[in-house]
């Protein structure tokens, strides 16, 4: 069994300030973890992924995430928010044995000027 | 850059009608998926498909749903008799493996509106 909990349904930051989107997971297996972003009326775009290599993962657009097994967390961060970062963000866990993926409920990021 | 393409981008149908949503996955990928996102809600896994058969399906994927890879390039989702609650955005995705090192590549979605 696996599950994903995104701890904040909405996050609002000012442009130029740090972003933190929180994700906790549970999995019976060693999971692969992903963050996807969805801009309005668009498909899902991969931001970054963790697949048992380095625990600090760097993605596109300045985002990064750290896999912490002891805390079962995979929080997404960015040092300085940009207006174009406003979107819906999904944390995803994939059971690599079964190929089954579970999405978190999503976090809506708002960036204020 | 290779991409997953979906058609139609938007379909409006009457309740009880059959709908087929089409997807062209990335050509060297082996695993194919359908997801659903009801407006304002989370993305939900429907089904995964590998080697011409369903490998995993969720409880949402009941007998009114079916998937097919008819010609080696297209991957279709059929809804036999649509209900109002089937109105959603449907995303197709593909990957070359089960997620060990690869990733899911998503199409831009097909919006289904059932009246």
PDB file of C-alpha atoms in Angstrom:
ATOM      1  CA  UNK A   1       0.000   0.000   0.000  1.00  0.00           C
ATOM      2  CA  UNK A   2       1.120   3.532  -0.611  1.00  0.00           C
ATOM      3  CA  UNK A   3      -0.170   7.012   0.059  1.00  0.00           C
ATOM      4  CA  UNK A   4       0.844  10.615  -0.385  1.00  0.00           C
ATOM      5  CA  UNK A   5      -0.084  13.548   1.820  1.00  0.00           C
ATOM      6  CA  UNK A   6       0.488  17.095   0.680  1.00  0.00           C
ATOM      7  CA  UNK A   7       0.261  19.013   3.899  1.00  0.00           C
ATOM      8  CA  UNK A   8      -0.899  22.332   2.437  1.00  0.00           C
ATOM      9  CA  UNK A   9      -3.726  22.725  -0.044  1.00  0.00           C
ATOM     10  CA  UNK A  10      -2.782  26.364  -0.661  1.00  0.00           C
ATOM     11  CA  UNK A  11       0.495  28.230  -0.277  1.00  0.00           C
ATOM     12  CA  UNK A  12       0.853  31.938  -0.911  1.00  0.00           C
ATOM     13  CA  UNK A  13       4.223  33.682  -1.146  1.00  0.00           C
ATOM     14  CA  UNK A  14       5.519  37.000  -2.340  1.00  0.00           C
ATOM     15  CA  UNK A  15       7.666  37.177  -5.437  1.00  0.00           C
ATOM     16  CA  UNK A  16      11.322  36.775  -4.537  1.00  0.00           C
ATOM     17  CA  UNK A  17      10.669  34.891  -1.286  1.00  0.00           C
ATOM     18  CA  UNK A  18      11.321  31.188  -0.659  1.00  0.00           C
ATOM     19  CA  UNK A  19       8.831  28.469  -1.529  1.00  0.00           C
ATOM     20  CA  UNK A  20       8.198  25.337   0.546  1.00  0.00           C
ATOM     21  CA  UNK A  21       5.630  22.757  -0.551  1.00  0.00           C
ATOM     22  CA  UNK A  22       5.405  19.819   1.819  1.00  0.00           C
ATOM     23  CA  UNK A  23       4.900  16.175   0.938  1.00  0.00           C
ATOM     24  CA  UNK A  24       4.878  13.080   3.119  1.00  0.00           C
ATOM     25  CA  UNK A  25       4.530   9.579   1.771  1.00  0.00           C
ATOM     26  CA  UNK A  26       4.107   6.017   2.889  1.00  0.00           C
ATOM     27  CA  UNK A  27       5.046   2.985   0.876  1.00  0.00           C
ATOM     28  CA  UNK A  28       5.606  -0.701   1.454  1.00  0.00           C
ATOM     29  CA  UNK A  29       8.398  -0.631  -1.086  1.00  0.00           C
ATOM     30  CA  UNK A  30      11.303   1.638  -1.851  1.00  0.00           C
ATOM     31  CA  UNK A  31       9.421   4.271  -3.776  1.00  0.00           C
ATOM     32  CA  UNK A  32      10.204   6.513  -6.650  1.00  0.00           C
ATOM     33  CA  UNK A  33       9.025  10.037  -5.872  1.00  0.00           C
ATOM     34  CA  UNK A  34       8.174  12.822  -8.254  1.00  0.00           C
ATOM     35  CA  UNK A  35       6.952  16.384  -8.252  1.00  0.00           C
ATOM     36  CA  UNK A  36       4.782  17.485 -11.165  1.00  0.00           C
ATOM     37  CA  UNK A  37       3.474  20.959 -11.946  1.00  0.00           C
ATOM     38  CA  UNK A  38       0.213  21.790 -13.685  1.00  0.00           C
ATOM     39  CA  UNK A  39      -0.371  25.254 -15.064  1.00  0.00           C
ATOM     40  CA  UNK A  40      -3.969  26.275 -15.775  1.00  0.00           C
ATOM     41  CA  UNK A  41      -5.505  24.348 -18.677  1.00  0.00           C
ATOM     42  CA  UNK A  42      -2.234  22.523 -19.274  1.00  0.00           C
ATOM     43  CA  UNK A  43      -0.965  18.990 -18.811  1.00  0.00           C
ATOM     44  CA  UNK A  44       1.366  17.758 -16.125  1.00  0.00           C
ATOM     45  CA  UNK A  45       5.041  18.604 -16.386  1.00  0.00           C
ATOM     46  CA  UNK A  46       7.787  16.850 -14.462  1.00  0.00           C
ATOM     47  CA  UNK A  47       9.711  19.122 -12.096  1.00  0.00           C
ATOM     48  CA  UNK A  48      12.026  16.556 -10.566  1.00  0.00           C
ATOM     49  CA  UNK A  49      12.305  12.946  -9.459  1.00  0.00           C
ATOM     50  CA  UNK A  50      13.946  10.830  -6.796  1.00  0.00           C
ATOM     51  CA  UNK A  51      14.860   7.280  -7.760  1.00  0.00           C
ATOM     52  CA  UNK A  52      17.225   6.088  -4.990  1.00  0.00           C
ATOM     53  CA  UNK A  53      20.248   8.047  -6.138  1.00  0.00           C
ATOM     54  CA  UNK A  54      21.207  11.357  -4.489  1.00  0.00           C
ATOM     55  CA  UNK A  55      18.780  12.400  -1.776  1.00  0.00           C
ATOM     56  CA  UNK A  56      18.909  16.067  -2.796  1.00  0.00           C
ATOM     57  CA  UNK A  57      17.365  16.334  -6.212  1.00  0.00           C
ATOM     58  CA  UNK A  58      17.539  19.374  -8.443  1.00  0.00           C
ATOM     59  CA  UNK A  59      14.853  19.996 -11.010  1.00  0.00           C
ATOM     60  CA  UNK A  60      13.825  22.526 -13.558  1.00  0.00           C
ATOM     61  CA  UNK A  61      13.145  26.217 -12.948  1.00  0.00           C
ATOM     62  CA  UNK A  62      15.281  26.323  -9.795  1.00  0.00           C
ATOM     63  CA  UNK A  63      13.231  23.825  -7.813  1.00  0.00           C
ATOM     64  CA  UNK A  64      14.779  21.139  -5.657  1.00  0.00           C
ATOM     65  CA  UNK A  65      13.592  18.513  -3.212  1.00  0.00           C
ATOM     66  CA  UNK A  66      15.201  16.462  -0.490  1.00  0.00           C
ATOM     67  CA  UNK A  67      14.287  12.858   0.165  1.00  0.00           C
ATOM     68  CA  UNK A  68      14.335  12.147   3.910  1.00  0.00           C
ATOM     69  CA  UNK A  69      13.650   8.515   4.570  1.00  0.00           C
ATOM     70  CA  UNK A  70      13.565   8.918   8.358  1.00  0.00           C
ATOM     71  CA  UNK A  71      10.844  11.539   8.037  1.00  0.00           C
ATOM     72  CA  UNK A  72       9.171   9.930   4.974  1.00  0.00           C
ATOM     73  CA  UNK A  73       9.189  13.352   3.399  1.00  0.00           C
ATOM     74  CA  UNK A  74       9.964  14.795  -0.006  1.00  0.00           C
ATOM     75  CA  UNK A  75       9.426  18.532   0.355  1.00  0.00           C
ATOM     76  CA  UNK A  76       9.774  20.830  -2.646  1.00  0.00           C
ATOM     77  CA  UNK A  77      11.666  24.097  -2.281  1.00  0.00           C
ATOM     78  CA  UNK A  78      12.778  27.072  -4.314  1.00  0.00           C
ATOM     79  CA  UNK A  79      14.908  29.917  -2.958  1.00  0.00           C
ATOM     80  CA  UNK A  80      13.096  32.714  -4.765  1.00  0.00           C
ATOM     81  CA  UNK A  81       9.567  32.543  -6.176  1.00  0.00           C
ATOM     82  CA  UNK A  82       8.726  33.937  -9.576  1.00  0.00           C
ATOM     83  CA  UNK A  83       5.299  34.970 -10.790  1.00  0.00           C
ATOM     84  CA  UNK A  84       5.422  32.192 -13.385  1.00  0.00           C
ATOM     85  CA  UNK A  85       5.664  29.604 -10.586  1.00  0.00           C
ATOM     86  CA  UNK A  86       1.983  30.102  -9.765  1.00  0.00           C
ATOM     87  CA  UNK A  87       0.413  26.708 -10.512  1.00  0.00           C
ATOM     88  CA  UNK A  88      -0.813  23.448  -8.994  1.00  0.00           C
ATOM     89  CA  UNK A  89       1.893  21.118  -7.704  1.00  0.00           C
ATOM     90  CA  UNK A  90       1.499  17.386  -7.249  1.00  0.00           C
ATOM     91  CA  UNK A  91       3.682  15.024  -5.268  1.00  0.00           C
ATOM     92  CA  UNK A  92       3.571  11.508  -6.734  1.00  0.00           C
ATOM     93  CA  UNK A  93       4.785   8.177  -5.412  1.00  0.00           C
ATOM     94  CA  UNK A  94       5.262   5.237  -7.730  1.00  0.00           C
ATOM     95  CA  UNK A  95       5.459   1.638  -6.641  1.00  0.00           C
ATOM     96  CA  UNK A  96       8.183   0.512  -8.982  1.00  0.00           C
ATOM     97  CA  UNK A  97       7.192  -3.148  -8.701  1.00  0.00           C
ATOM     98  CA  UNK A  98       3.599  -2.686  -9.797  1.00  0.00           C
ATOM     99  CA  UNK A  99       3.924   0.504 -11.801  1.00  0.00           C
ATOM    100  CA  UNK A 100       1.046   1.987  -9.827  1.00  0.00           C
ATOM    101  CA  UNK A 101       1.214   5.685  -9.076  1.00  0.00           C
ATOM    102  CA  UNK A 102      -0.505   7.660  -6.345  1.00  0.00           C
ATOM    103  CA  UNK A 103      -0.950  11.404  -6.535  1.00  0.00           C
ATOM    104  CA  UNK A 104      -1.196  13.771  -3.620  1.00  0.00           C
ATOM    105  CA  UNK A 105      -4.191  16.093  -3.477  1.00  0.00           C
ATOM    106  CA  UNK A 106      -2.138  18.943  -4.868  1.00  0.00           C
ATOM    107  CA  UNK A 107      -0.956  22.274  -3.547  1.00  0.00           C
ATOM    108  CA  UNK A 108      -1.979  25.505  -5.198  1.00  0.00           C
ATOM    109  CA  UNK A 109       0.890  27.975  -5.183  1.00  0.00           C
ATOM    110  CA  UNK A 110      -0.009  31.656  -5.438  1.00  0.00           C
ATOM    111  CA  UNK A 111       2.755  34.204  -5.995  1.00  0.00           C
ATOM    112  CA  UNK A 112       1.969  37.797  -5.060  1.00  0.00           C
ATOM    113  CA  UNK A 113       3.792  40.692  -6.706  1.00  0.00           C
TER     114      UNK A 113
ATOM    115  CA  UNK B   1      11.363  16.526 -28.005  1.00  0.00           C
ATOM    116  CA  UNK B   2       9.027  13.522 -28.141  1.00  0.00           C
ATOM    117  CA  UNK B   3       5.658  14.015 -26.537  1.00  0.00           C
ATOM    118  CA  UNK B   4       2.419  12.272 -25.726  1.00  0.00           C
ATOM    119  CA  UNK B   5      -0.464  13.543 -27.806  1.00  0.00           C
ATOM    120  CA  UNK B   6      -4.149  13.239 -27.008  1.00  0.00           C
ATOM    121  CA  UNK B   7      -7.282  13.726 -29.061  1.00  0.00           C
ATOM    122  CA  UNK B   8      -9.787  15.232 -28.844  1.00  0.00           C
ATOM    123  CA  UNK B   9      -8.806  18.121 -26.614  1.00  0.00           C
ATOM    124  CA  UNK B  10     -12.445  18.587 -25.666  1.00  0.00           C
ATOM    125  CA  UNK B  11     -15.483  16.386 -26.249  1.00  0.00           C
ATOM    126  CA  UNK B  12     -19.071  17.065 -25.316  1.00  0.00           C
ATOM    127  CA  UNK B  13     -21.425  14.103 -25.252  1.00  0.00           C
ATOM    128  CA  UNK B  14     -24.880  13.121 -24.091  1.00  0.00           C
ATOM    129  CA  UNK B  15     -25.329  10.854 -21.106  1.00  0.00           C
ATOM    130  CA  UNK B  16     -25.445   7.220 -22.173  1.00  0.00           C
ATOM    131  CA  UNK B  17     -23.320   7.703 -25.265  1.00  0.00           C
ATOM    132  CA  UNK B  18     -20.049   5.900 -25.901  1.00  0.00           C
ATOM    133  CA  UNK B  19     -16.844   7.923 -25.941  1.00  0.00           C
ATOM    134  CA  UNK B  20     -13.379   6.996 -27.153  1.00  0.00           C
ATOM    135  CA  UNK B  21     -10.410   9.072 -26.068  1.00  0.00           C
ATOM    136  CA  UNK B  22      -7.240   8.606 -28.046  1.00  0.00           C
ATOM    137  CA  UNK B  23      -3.603   8.858 -27.100  1.00  0.00           C
ATOM    138  CA  UNK B  24      -0.368   8.453 -29.004  1.00  0.00           C
ATOM    139  CA  UNK B  25       2.350   7.598 -26.473  1.00  0.00           C
ATOM    140  CA  UNK B  26       6.029   8.242 -27.023  1.00  0.00           C
ATOM    141  CA  UNK B  27       7.171   5.696 -29.561  1.00  0.00           C
ATOM    142  CA  UNK B  28       9.741   3.692 -27.557  1.00  0.00           C
ATOM    143  CA  UNK B  29       7.726   3.607 -24.361  1.00  0.00           C
ATOM    144  CA  UNK B  30       6.367   0.341 -23.030  1.00  0.00           C
ATOM    145  CA  UNK B  31       3.976   1.340 -20.246  1.00  0.00           C
ATOM    146  CA  UNK B  32       0.811   3.310 -20.769  1.00  0.00           C
ATOM    147  CA  UNK B  33      -1.570   4.912 -18.315  1.00  0.00           C
ATOM    148  CA  UNK B  34      -4.842   6.745 -18.039  1.00  0.00           C
ATOM    149  CA  UNK B  35      -5.636   9.206 -15.261  1.00  0.00           C
ATOM    150  CA  UNK B  36      -8.699  11.257 -14.491  1.00  0.00           C
ATOM    151  CA  UNK B  37      -9.023  14.673 -12.883  1.00  0.00           C
ATOM    152  CA  UNK B  38     -12.493  15.864 -11.994  1.00  0.00           C
ATOM    153  CA  UNK B  39     -12.621  19.658 -11.956  1.00  0.00           C
ATOM    154  CA  UNK B  40     -11.065  21.000  -8.776  1.00  0.00           C
ATOM    155  CA  UNK B  41     -10.074  17.570  -7.519  1.00  0.00           C
ATOM    156  CA  UNK B  42      -6.944  15.469  -7.419  1.00  0.00           C
ATOM    157  CA  UNK B  43      -5.507  13.435 -10.245  1.00  0.00           C
ATOM    158  CA  UNK B  44      -6.727   9.835  -9.963  1.00  0.00           C
ATOM    159  CA  UNK B  45      -5.082   6.746 -11.408  1.00  0.00           C
ATOM    160  CA  UNK B  46      -7.381   4.705 -13.638  1.00  0.00           C
ATOM    161  CA  UNK B  47      -5.341   2.019 -15.342  1.00  0.00           C
ATOM    162  CA  UNK B  48      -1.899   0.941 -16.463  1.00  0.00           C
ATOM    163  CA  UNK B  49      -1.214  -1.171 -19.536  1.00  0.00           C
ATOM    164  CA  UNK B  50       1.808  -3.205 -20.514  1.00  0.00           C
ATOM    165  CA  UNK B  51       2.467  -5.906 -23.072  1.00  0.00           C
ATOM    166  CA  UNK B  52      -1.055  -5.617 -24.475  1.00  0.00           C
ATOM    167  CA  UNK B  53      -2.830  -6.172 -21.222  1.00  0.00           C
ATOM    168  CA  UNK B  54      -3.945  -4.296 -18.154  1.00  0.00           C
ATOM    169  CA  UNK B  55      -1.304  -4.507 -15.432  1.00  0.00           C
ATOM    170  CA  UNK B  56      -3.073  -2.502 -12.753  1.00  0.00           C
ATOM    171  CA  UNK B  57      -6.421  -0.769 -12.385  1.00  0.00           C
ATOM    172  CA  UNK B  58      -8.142   1.282  -9.741  1.00  0.00           C
ATOM    173  CA  UNK B  59     -11.618   0.838  -8.312  1.00  0.00           C
ATOM    174  CA  UNK B  60     -12.762   3.692 -10.563  1.00  0.00           C
ATOM    175  CA  UNK B  61     -12.006   1.585 -13.639  1.00  0.00           C
ATOM    176  CA  UNK B  62     -15.186  -0.464 -13.656  1.00  0.00           C
ATOM    177  CA  UNK B  63     -16.861  -2.439 -16.427  1.00  0.00           C
ATOM    178  CA  UNK B  64     -17.891   0.646 -18.348  1.00  0.00           C
ATOM    179  CA  UNK B  65     -14.236   1.449 -19.040  1.00  0.00           C
ATOM    180  CA  UNK B  66     -11.919  -0.364 -21.386  1.00  0.00           C
ATOM    181  CA  UNK B  67      -8.509   0.271 -22.902  1.00  0.00           C
ATOM    182  CA  UNK B  68      -6.975  -0.914 -26.100  1.00  0.00           C
ATOM    183  CA  UNK B  69      -3.831  -0.565 -28.134  1.00  0.00           C
ATOM    184  CA  UNK B  70      -5.315  -1.336 -31.519  1.00  0.00           C
ATOM    185  CA  UNK B  71      -2.459  -0.670 -33.865  1.00  0.00           C
ATOM    186  CA  UNK B  72       0.841  -0.415 -31.997  1.00  0.00           C
ATOM    187  CA  UNK B  73       0.789   3.353 -31.807  1.00  0.00           C
ATOM    188  CA  UNK B  74      -2.576   4.475 -30.438  1.00  0.00           C
ATOM    189  CA  UNK B  75      -3.744   3.810 -26.897  1.00  0.00           C
ATOM    190  CA  UNK B  76      -7.458   4.342 -26.373  1.00  0.00           C
ATOM    191  CA  UNK B  77      -9.795   4.699 -23.431  1.00  0.00           C
ATOM    192  CA  UNK B  78     -13.421   3.787 -24.108  1.00  0.00           C
ATOM    193  CA  UNK B  79     -16.295   4.712 -21.865  1.00  0.00           C
ATOM    194  CA  UNK B  80     -19.265   2.602 -22.944  1.00  0.00           C
ATOM    195  CA  UNK B  81     -22.197   4.500 -21.497  1.00  0.00           C
ATOM    196  CA  UNK B  82     -21.203   7.855 -20.119  1.00  0.00           C
ATOM    197  CA  UNK B  83     -22.608   9.228 -16.902  1.00  0.00           C
ATOM    198  CA  UNK B  84     -22.657  12.814 -15.689  1.00  0.00           C
ATOM    199  CA  UNK B  85     -19.959  11.998 -13.143  1.00  0.00           C
ATOM    200  CA  UNK B  86     -17.593  10.947 -15.939  1.00  0.00           C
ATOM    201  CA  UNK B  87     -17.126  14.621 -16.778  1.00  0.00           C
ATOM    202  CA  UNK B  88     -13.451  15.229 -16.144  1.00  0.00           C
ATOM    203  CA  UNK B  89     -10.084  15.820 -17.714  1.00  0.00           C
ATOM    204  CA  UNK B  90      -8.532  12.552 -18.813  1.00  0.00           C
ATOM    205  CA  UNK B  91      -4.756  12.362 -19.028  1.00  0.00           C
ATOM    206  CA  UNK B  92      -2.782   9.755 -20.892  1.00  0.00           C
ATOM    207  CA  UNK B  93       0.793   9.036 -19.854  1.00  0.00           C
ATOM    208  CA  UNK B  94       3.568   6.746 -20.979  1.00  0.00           C
ATOM    209  CA  UNK B  95       6.909   5.606 -19.630  1.00  0.00           C
ATOM    210  CA  UNK B  96       9.649   3.309 -20.775  1.00  0.00           C
ATOM    211  CA  UNK B  97       9.806   1.529 -17.457  1.00  0.00           C
ATOM    212  CA  UNK B  98       7.768   1.194 -14.279  1.00  0.00           C
ATOM    213  CA  UNK B  99       9.251   4.295 -12.746  1.00  0.00           C
ATOM    214  CA  UNK B 100      12.524   2.925 -11.515  1.00  0.00           C
ATOM    215  CA  UNK B 101      14.547   5.489 -13.356  1.00  0.00           C
ATOM    216  CA  UNK B 102      12.142   6.842 -15.890  1.00  0.00           C
ATOM    217  CA  UNK B 103       9.244   9.163 -15.498  1.00  0.00           C
ATOM    218  CA  UNK B 104       5.695   9.485 -16.609  1.00  0.00           C
ATOM    219  CA  UNK B 105       5.255  11.679 -19.643  1.00  0.00           C
ATOM    220  CA  UNK B 106       1.784  13.184 -19.748  1.00  0.00           C
ATOM    221  CA  UNK B 107      -0.309  14.433 -22.597  1.00  0.00           C
ATOM    222  CA  UNK B 108      -2.175  17.703 -22.301  1.00  0.00           C
ATOM    223  CA  UNK B 109      -5.415  15.942 -21.564  1.00  0.00           C
ATOM    224  CA  UNK B 110      -8.845  15.423 -23.082  1.00  0.00           C
ATOM    225  CA  UNK B 111     -11.672  17.274 -21.412  1.00  0.00           C
ATOM    226  CA  UNK B 112     -14.894  15.266 -21.407  1.00  0.00           C
ATOM    227  CA  UNK B 113     -18.174  16.994 -20.689  1.00  0.00           C
ATOM    228  CA  UNK B 114     -21.227  14.778 -20.250  1.00  0.00           C
ATOM    229  CA  UNK B 115     -24.590  16.519 -20.521  1.00  0.00           C
TER     230      UNK B 115
END
